[in-house]
């Protein structure tokens, strides 16, 4: 039996990720696709609660320590993610390892170091990057569009500056070919790519 597709929606803060992921999930469900939503960070787990305290400013953590916690938060979800994909569900995920790399690299941590803890995670079949022009000159925008886009298979950039319905339609068109099952095994993130001399 074909497995479900792993589809990630990434982008800058306030690019409409959550709204668009919700819209996509409800439209796919209406057309009979078995769809499941995920979101990282998942604040419900033990690592998620540490991350939540950091994001709310109640705990101060070293940049590297919080980076590794975000990564651990994704690793601990891996078994259940893979089992849902194997059961045929299409998984729509709001943020993933690309957020981890972009946020920490923008703080000045080396790109290869940022990527290392996420190497080998389940690789998305499709990553939709919701792009906002005002971030074009910012460091984080450059990381998204440069290193991450060029090193990631199945990366599609969506112009998120348009009205909600135009963005939703664009996303739906990119997703449609993925939701009828995938025969290939689940890929491993950044494992096959010659992404850095570290690996
Ligand atoms: P959200 O729950 O999607 O609003 O994300 C909360 C904040 O955390 C947001 O500013 C983006 C940031 N963030 C999300 N994932 C990561 C990650 O993996 N690493 C870092 N450093 N920041 C992240």
mmCIF file of C-alpha atoms and ligand atoms in Angstrom:
data_model
loop_
_atom_site.group_PDB
_atom_site.id
_atom_site.type_symbol
_atom_site.label_atom_id
_atom_site.label_comp_id
_atom_site.label_asym_id
_atom_site.label_seq_id
_atom_site.Cartn_x
_atom_site.Cartn_y
_atom_site.Cartn_z
ATOM 1 C CA UNK A 1 0.000 0.000 0.000
ATOM 2 C CA UNK A 2 1.268 3.481 -0.848
ATOM 3 C CA UNK A 3 2.179 5.635 2.122
ATOM 4 C CA UNK A 4 0.907 9.141 2.799
ATOM 5 C CA UNK A 5 2.830 12.276 1.837
ATOM 6 C CA UNK A 6 4.731 14.371 4.341
ATOM 7 C CA UNK A 7 4.080 18.022 3.477
ATOM 8 C CA UNK A 8 5.692 20.858 5.409
ATOM 9 C CA UNK A 9 4.599 24.482 5.407
ATOM 10 C CA UNK A 10 7.450 26.801 6.334
ATOM 11 C CA UNK A 11 7.938 30.512 6.325
ATOM 12 C CA UNK A 12 8.611 33.645 8.222
ATOM 13 C CA UNK A 13 6.596 34.686 11.247
ATOM 14 C CA UNK A 14 3.226 36.144 10.156
ATOM 15 C CA UNK A 15 3.489 34.716 6.639
ATOM 16 C CA UNK A 16 0.143 32.969 7.089
ATOM 17 C CA UNK A 17 1.481 29.457 7.700
ATOM 18 C CA UNK A 18 -1.107 28.427 10.250
ATOM 19 C CA UNK A 19 -4.068 29.879 8.345
ATOM 20 C CA UNK A 20 -2.938 28.271 5.102
ATOM 21 C CA UNK A 21 -2.191 24.906 6.709
ATOM 22 C CA UNK A 22 -5.660 24.926 8.300
ATOM 23 C CA UNK A 23 -7.318 25.852 4.996
ATOM 24 C CA UNK A 24 -5.405 23.169 3.123
ATOM 25 C CA UNK A 25 -6.241 20.531 5.729
ATOM 26 C CA UNK A 26 -9.949 21.277 5.565
ATOM 27 C CA UNK A 27 -10.017 21.342 1.748
ATOM 28 C CA UNK A 28 -8.167 18.033 1.479
ATOM 29 C CA UNK A 29 -10.391 16.437 4.119
ATOM 30 C CA UNK A 30 -13.480 17.623 2.214
ATOM 31 C CA UNK A 31 -12.196 15.915 -0.907
ATOM 32 C CA UNK A 32 -11.773 12.644 0.984
ATOM 33 C CA UNK A 33 -8.027 12.709 1.737
ATOM 34 C CA UNK A 34 -7.030 11.249 5.105
ATOM 35 C CA UNK A 35 -5.156 14.215 6.511
ATOM 36 C CA UNK A 36 -3.428 14.893 9.791
ATOM 37 C CA UNK A 37 -2.055 18.176 11.155
ATOM 38 C CA UNK A 38 1.258 18.538 12.999
ATOM 39 C CA UNK A 39 2.992 21.596 14.352
ATOM 40 C CA UNK A 40 6.504 22.253 15.601
ATOM 41 C CA UNK A 41 7.400 23.171 18.205
ATOM 42 C CA UNK A 42 4.941 20.757 19.818
ATOM 43 C CA UNK A 43 4.564 22.509 23.169
ATOM 44 C CA UNK A 44 2.687 19.598 24.786
ATOM 45 C CA UNK A 45 5.716 17.361 25.374
ATOM 46 C CA UNK A 46 8.459 17.703 28.023
ATOM 47 C CA UNK A 47 10.875 19.335 25.580
ATOM 48 C CA UNK A 48 7.953 21.402 24.255
ATOM 49 C CA UNK A 49 7.322 22.829 27.715
ATOM 50 C CA UNK A 50 10.946 23.955 28.025
ATOM 51 C CA UNK A 51 10.679 25.535 24.576
ATOM 52 C CA UNK A 52 7.414 27.213 25.554
ATOM 53 C CA UNK A 53 9.020 28.717 28.678
ATOM 54 C CA UNK A 54 11.902 30.000 26.534
ATOM 55 C CA UNK A 55 9.563 31.514 23.930
ATOM 56 C CA UNK A 56 7.469 33.205 26.634
ATOM 57 C CA UNK A 57 10.644 34.626 28.153
ATOM 58 C CA UNK A 58 10.330 32.870 31.507
ATOM 59 C CA UNK A 59 13.564 30.882 30.968
ATOM 60 C CA UNK A 60 16.808 32.048 29.466
ATOM 61 C CA UNK A 61 18.730 29.396 27.532
ATOM 62 C CA UNK A 62 21.978 29.366 25.623
ATOM 63 C CA UNK A 63 21.392 29.656 21.835
ATOM 64 C CA UNK A 64 22.861 26.189 21.281
ATOM 65 C CA UNK A 65 20.862 24.570 24.053
ATOM 66 C CA UNK A 66 17.543 25.897 22.715
ATOM 67 C CA UNK A 67 18.534 24.855 19.201
ATOM 68 C CA UNK A 68 19.092 21.280 20.352
ATOM 69 C CA UNK A 69 15.789 21.295 22.255
ATOM 70 C CA UNK A 70 13.872 22.333 19.114
ATOM 71 C CA UNK A 71 15.599 19.490 17.273
ATOM 72 C CA UNK A 72 14.830 16.980 20.049
ATOM 73 C CA UNK A 73 11.202 18.108 19.887
ATOM 74 C CA UNK A 74 11.123 16.987 16.244
ATOM 75 C CA UNK A 75 13.020 13.736 16.856
ATOM 76 C CA UNK A 76 10.652 12.635 19.605
ATOM 77 C CA UNK A 77 7.733 12.911 17.154
ATOM 78 C CA UNK A 78 9.437 10.838 14.475
ATOM 79 C CA UNK A 79 8.114 7.386 15.346
ATOM 80 C CA UNK A 80 4.486 8.512 15.427
ATOM 81 C CA UNK A 81 4.940 10.626 12.290
ATOM 82 C CA UNK A 82 6.345 7.667 10.375
ATOM 83 C CA UNK A 83 3.633 5.379 11.604
ATOM 84 C CA UNK A 84 0.884 7.782 10.447
ATOM 85 C CA UNK A 85 2.550 8.142 7.034
ATOM 86 C CA UNK A 86 2.862 4.366 6.726
ATOM 87 C CA UNK A 87 -0.820 4.042 7.588
ATOM 88 C CA UNK A 88 -1.596 6.215 4.562
ATOM 89 C CA UNK A 89 -2.288 9.586 6.193
ATOM 90 C CA UNK A 90 -1.156 12.747 4.450
ATOM 91 C CA UNK A 91 0.640 14.713 7.165
ATOM 92 C CA UNK A 92 0.589 18.529 6.961
ATOM 93 C CA UNK A 93 3.158 20.054 9.226
ATOM 94 C CA UNK A 94 3.400 23.687 10.286
ATOM 95 C CA UNK A 95 7.203 24.357 10.605
ATOM 96 C CA UNK A 96 9.990 21.771 10.676
ATOM 97 C CA UNK A 97 13.781 21.562 10.643
ATOM 98 C CA UNK A 98 14.103 24.507 8.238
ATOM 99 C CA UNK A 99 12.764 26.851 10.918
ATOM 100 C CA UNK A 100 15.332 25.389 13.276
ATOM 101 C CA UNK A 101 18.214 26.146 10.928
ATOM 102 C CA UNK A 102 16.970 29.559 9.801
ATOM 103 C CA UNK A 103 16.293 30.939 13.287
ATOM 104 C CA UNK A 104 19.581 29.763 14.795
ATOM 105 C CA UNK A 105 21.760 30.582 11.774
ATOM 106 C CA UNK A 106 20.275 34.095 11.828
ATOM 107 C CA UNK A 107 21.620 34.378 15.402
ATOM 108 C CA UNK A 108 25.091 33.718 13.985
ATOM 109 C CA UNK A 109 25.512 29.979 14.653
ATOM 110 C CA UNK A 110 27.274 28.182 11.770
ATOM 111 C CA UNK A 111 24.891 26.734 9.195
ATOM 112 C CA UNK A 112 26.463 23.264 9.222
ATOM 113 C CA UNK A 113 26.276 23.129 13.023
ATOM 114 C CA UNK A 114 22.616 24.181 12.902
ATOM 115 C CA UNK A 115 21.746 21.492 10.402
ATOM 116 C CA UNK A 116 23.636 18.636 12.060
ATOM 117 C CA UNK A 117 21.124 17.597 14.771
ATOM 118 C CA UNK A 118 18.291 17.357 12.223
ATOM 119 C CA UNK A 119 20.205 15.258 9.679
ATOM 120 C CA UNK A 120 18.320 11.994 9.210
ATOM 121 C CA UNK A 121 14.869 13.184 10.285
ATOM 122 C CA UNK A 122 12.016 12.029 8.026
ATOM 123 C CA UNK A 123 12.356 14.196 4.920
ATOM 124 C CA UNK A 124 9.300 16.058 3.670
ATOM 125 C CA UNK A 125 8.060 15.025 0.233
ATOM 126 C CA UNK A 126 7.138 18.651 -0.357
ATOM 127 C CA UNK A 127 8.096 21.831 1.479
ATOM 128 C CA UNK A 128 6.024 24.927 0.790
ATOM 129 C CA UNK A 129 7.911 28.049 1.767
ATOM 130 C CA UNK A 130 5.583 31.013 2.257
ATOM 131 C CA UNK A 131 7.700 33.942 1.212
ATOM 132 C CA UNK A 132 7.275 37.580 2.198
ATOM 133 C CA UNK A 133 9.181 40.220 0.256
ATOM 134 C CA UNK A 134 9.906 42.572 3.197
ATOM 135 C CA UNK A 135 12.227 39.930 4.647
ATOM 136 C CA UNK A 136 14.243 39.828 1.422
ATOM 137 C CA UNK A 137 17.095 41.881 2.808
ATOM 138 C CA UNK A 138 17.049 40.353 6.279
ATOM 139 C CA UNK A 139 19.512 37.673 7.296
ATOM 140 C CA UNK A 140 16.824 35.089 7.932
ATOM 141 C CA UNK A 141 15.286 35.691 4.497
ATOM 142 C CA UNK A 142 18.658 35.115 2.866
ATOM 143 C CA UNK A 143 19.136 31.814 4.700
ATOM 144 C CA UNK A 144 15.691 30.567 3.678
ATOM 145 C CA UNK A 145 16.098 31.485 0.035
ATOM 146 C CA UNK A 146 19.749 30.513 -0.296
ATOM 147 C CA UNK A 147 21.025 27.591 1.704
ATOM 148 C CA UNK A 148 17.752 25.934 2.613
ATOM 149 C CA UNK A 149 15.997 26.223 -0.746
ATOM 150 C CA UNK A 150 18.968 25.015 -2.742
ATOM 151 C CA UNK A 151 19.733 22.058 -0.497
ATOM 152 C CA UNK A 152 16.263 20.692 -0.025
ATOM 153 C CA UNK A 153 14.454 18.433 -2.441
ATOM 154 C CA UNK A 154 10.836 19.236 -3.137
ATOM 155 C CA UNK A 155 11.172 22.890 -2.067
ATOM 156 C CA UNK A 156 8.564 25.241 -3.546
ATOM 157 C CA UNK A 157 8.454 28.965 -2.848
ATOM 158 C CA UNK A 158 4.973 30.475 -2.616
ATOM 159 C CA UNK A 159 4.396 34.227 -2.846
ATOM 160 C CA UNK A 160 2.514 34.758 0.414
ATOM 161 C CA UNK A 161 2.030 38.476 -0.201
ATOM 162 C CA UNK A 162 -1.134 37.854 -2.238
ATOM 163 C CA UNK A 163 -4.671 37.545 -0.926
ATOM 164 C CA UNK A 164 -5.532 34.517 1.157
ATOM 165 C CA UNK A 165 -7.526 32.709 -1.535
ATOM 166 C CA UNK A 166 -4.850 33.138 -4.233
ATOM 167 C CA UNK A 167 -2.210 31.705 -1.895
ATOM 168 C CA UNK A 168 -4.515 28.811 -0.916
ATOM 169 C CA UNK A 169 -5.182 27.967 -4.564
ATOM 170 C CA UNK A 170 -1.468 28.038 -5.434
ATOM 171 C CA UNK A 171 -0.700 25.724 -2.507
ATOM 172 C CA UNK A 172 -3.505 23.338 -3.440
ATOM 173 C CA UNK A 173 -2.158 23.024 -6.985
ATOM 174 C CA UNK A 174 1.292 22.070 -5.694
ATOM 175 C CA UNK A 175 -0.110 19.586 -3.202
ATOM 176 C CA UNK A 176 -2.607 17.783 -5.411
ATOM 177 C CA UNK A 177 -0.101 15.439 -7.055
ATOM 178 C CA UNK A 178 1.104 14.283 -3.610
ATOM 179 C CA UNK A 179 -2.106 13.309 -1.884
ATOM 180 C CA UNK A 180 -2.935 10.098 -3.725
ATOM 181 C CA UNK A 181 -0.191 8.067 -2.049
ATOM 182 C CA UNK A 182 3.563 7.797 -2.514
ATOM 183 C CA UNK A 183 5.335 4.576 -3.437
ATOM 184 C CA UNK A 184 8.880 5.623 -2.492
ATOM 185 C CA UNK A 185 10.083 5.021 1.078
ATOM 186 C CA UNK A 186 10.205 7.958 3.496
ATOM 187 C CA UNK A 187 13.374 9.940 2.763
ATOM 188 C CA UNK A 188 15.988 11.078 5.294
ATOM 189 C CA UNK A 189 16.585 14.777 5.632
ATOM 190 C CA UNK A 190 19.938 16.074 4.363
ATOM 191 C CA UNK A 191 21.472 12.580 4.374
ATOM 192 C CA UNK A 192 21.956 12.040 0.636
ATOM 193 C CA UNK A 193 22.837 15.630 -0.107
ATOM 194 C CA UNK A 194 26.434 16.657 0.035
ATOM 195 C CA UNK A 195 25.437 19.534 2.276
ATOM 196 C CA UNK A 196 28.617 20.160 4.171
ATOM 197 C CA UNK A 197 32.111 18.853 4.780
ATOM 198 C CA UNK A 198 30.900 17.778 8.225
ATOM 199 C CA UNK A 199 28.971 14.799 6.881
HETATM 200 P P1 LIG B 1 5.186 29.232 16.360
HETATM 201 O O1 LIG B 1 4.651 28.325 17.428
HETATM 202 O O2 LIG B 1 5.141 28.605 14.985
HETATM 203 O O3 LIG B 1 4.607 30.627 16.416
HETATM 204 O O4 LIG B 1 6.746 29.406 16.692
HETATM 205 C C1 LIG B 1 7.136 30.072 17.837
HETATM 206 C C2 LIG B 1 8.447 30.776 17.626
HETATM 207 O O5 LIG B 1 9.523 29.842 17.668
HETATM 208 C C3 LIG B 1 8.570 31.523 16.315
HETATM 209 O O6 LIG B 1 9.133 32.815 16.555
HETATM 210 C C4 LIG B 1 9.511 30.710 15.510
HETATM 211 C C5 LIG B 1 10.361 30.021 16.532
HETATM 212 N N1 LIG B 1 10.800 28.690 16.094
HETATM 213 C C6 LIG B 1 10.037 27.698 15.614
HETATM 214 N N2 LIG B 1 10.749 26.595 15.375
HETATM 215 C C7 LIG B 1 12.017 26.913 15.753
HETATM 216 C C8 LIG B 1 13.229 26.164 15.779
HETATM 217 O O7 LIG B 1 13.305 24.990 15.412
HETATM 218 N N3 LIG B 1 14.333 26.819 16.244
HETATM 219 C C9 LIG B 1 14.288 28.117 16.666
HETATM 220 N N4 LIG B 1 15.435 28.668 17.118
HETATM 221 N N5 LIG B 1 13.169 28.850 16.645
HETATM 222 C C10 LIG B 1 12.048 28.248 16.195
#
